[in-house]
Amino acid sequence: MSRRESIRHHADRAFQELERARSASTEEAAMAHLELSELHLGRMHSLTEAPVAHLQVVPN
């Protein structure tokens, strides 16, 4: 999975968890989904802040 795909995956999952939190039947379930959303947003953020690896040409 590319870096861009991984960022998109975590963003999608964060929004899915927000939807689940909104439709949760109990406060505890809603909080659990909000925490999962926060986790995915944190992972997405760390991927966007990580330095981009540059390719180098290595002579044979």
mmCIF file of C-alpha atoms in Angstrom:
data_model
loop_
_atom_site.group_PDB
_atom_site.id
_atom_site.type_symbol
_atom_site.label_atom_id
_atom_site.label_comp_id
_atom_site.label_asym_id
_atom_site.label_seq_id
_atom_site.Cartn_x
_atom_site.Cartn_y
_atom_site.Cartn_z
ATOM 1 C CA MET A 1 0.000 0.000 0.000
ATOM 2 C CA SER A 2 1.452 3.355 -0.975
ATOM 3 C CA ARG A 3 1.758 6.199 1.488
ATOM 4 C CA ARG A 4 -1.077 8.075 -0.226
ATOM 5 C CA GLU A 5 -3.305 4.978 -0.108
ATOM 6 C CA SER A 6 -2.505 4.485 3.560
ATOM 7 C CA ILE A 7 -3.414 8.099 4.358
ATOM 8 C CA ARG A 8 -6.679 7.721 2.432
ATOM 9 C CA HIS A 9 -7.424 4.435 4.237
ATOM 10 C CA HIS A 10 -7.037 6.039 7.672
ATOM 11 C CA ALA A 11 -9.111 9.056 6.647
ATOM 12 C CA ASP A 12 -11.896 6.783 5.390
ATOM 13 C CA ARG A 13 -11.804 4.684 8.552
ATOM 14 C CA ALA A 14 -11.890 7.793 10.750
ATOM 15 C CA PHE A 15 -15.069 8.989 9.036
ATOM 16 C CA GLN A 16 -16.612 5.510 9.238
ATOM 17 C CA GLU A 17 -15.994 5.467 12.978
ATOM 18 C CA LEU A 18 -17.596 8.913 13.315
ATOM 19 C CA GLU A 19 -20.708 7.594 11.575
ATOM 20 C CA ARG A 20 -20.746 4.596 13.896
ATOM 21 C CA ALA A 21 -20.400 6.893 16.906
ATOM 22 C CA ARG A 22 -23.389 8.934 15.744
ATOM 23 C CA SER A 23 -25.563 5.840 15.398
ATOM 24 C CA ALA A 24 -24.343 4.068 18.544
ATOM 25 C CA SER A 25 -27.028 3.001 20.960
ATOM 26 C CA THR A 26 -25.051 3.720 24.124
ATOM 27 C CA GLU A 27 -22.698 6.430 25.279
ATOM 28 C CA GLU A 28 -19.964 3.849 25.887
ATOM 29 C CA ALA A 29 -20.203 2.545 22.319
ATOM 30 C CA ALA A 30 -20.148 6.079 20.949
ATOM 31 C CA MET A 31 -17.029 6.888 22.957
ATOM 32 C CA ALA A 32 -15.305 3.720 21.743
ATOM 33 C CA HIS A 33 -15.999 4.671 18.124
ATOM 34 C CA LEU A 34 -14.794 8.220 18.727
ATOM 35 C CA GLU A 35 -11.565 6.860 20.174
ATOM 36 C CA LEU A 36 -11.079 4.647 17.120
ATOM 37 C CA SER A 37 -11.703 7.644 14.890
ATOM 38 C CA GLU A 38 -9.106 9.614 16.827
ATOM 39 C CA LEU A 39 -6.631 6.742 16.443
ATOM 40 C CA HIS A 40 -7.067 6.697 12.664
ATOM 41 C CA LEU A 41 -6.760 10.488 12.456
ATOM 42 C CA GLY A 42 -3.547 10.277 14.467
ATOM 43 C CA ARG A 43 -2.104 7.649 12.149
ATOM 44 C CA MET A 44 -3.123 9.704 9.134
ATOM 45 C CA HIS A 45 -1.467 12.776 10.640
ATOM 46 C CA SER A 46 1.770 10.926 11.424
ATOM 47 C CA LEU A 47 1.916 9.672 7.835
ATOM 48 C CA THR A 48 1.511 13.197 6.490
ATOM 49 C CA GLU A 49 4.188 14.547 8.839
ATOM 50 C CA ALA A 50 6.751 11.789 8.161
ATOM 51 C CA PRO A 51 9.579 12.758 5.808
ATOM 52 C CA VAL A 52 9.201 11.522 2.255
ATOM 53 C CA ALA A 53 11.738 8.881 1.299
ATOM 54 C CA HIS A 54 13.778 9.932 -1.717
ATOM 55 C CA LEU A 55 15.053 7.420 -4.208
ATOM 56 C CA GLN A 56 18.764 7.329 -4.885
ATOM 57 C CA VAL A 57 20.570 5.934 -7.911
ATOM 58 C CA VAL A 58 23.225 3.475 -6.817
ATOM 59 C CA PRO A 59 25.971 2.690 -9.352
ATOM 60 C CA ASN A 60 26.698 -0.969 -10.026
#
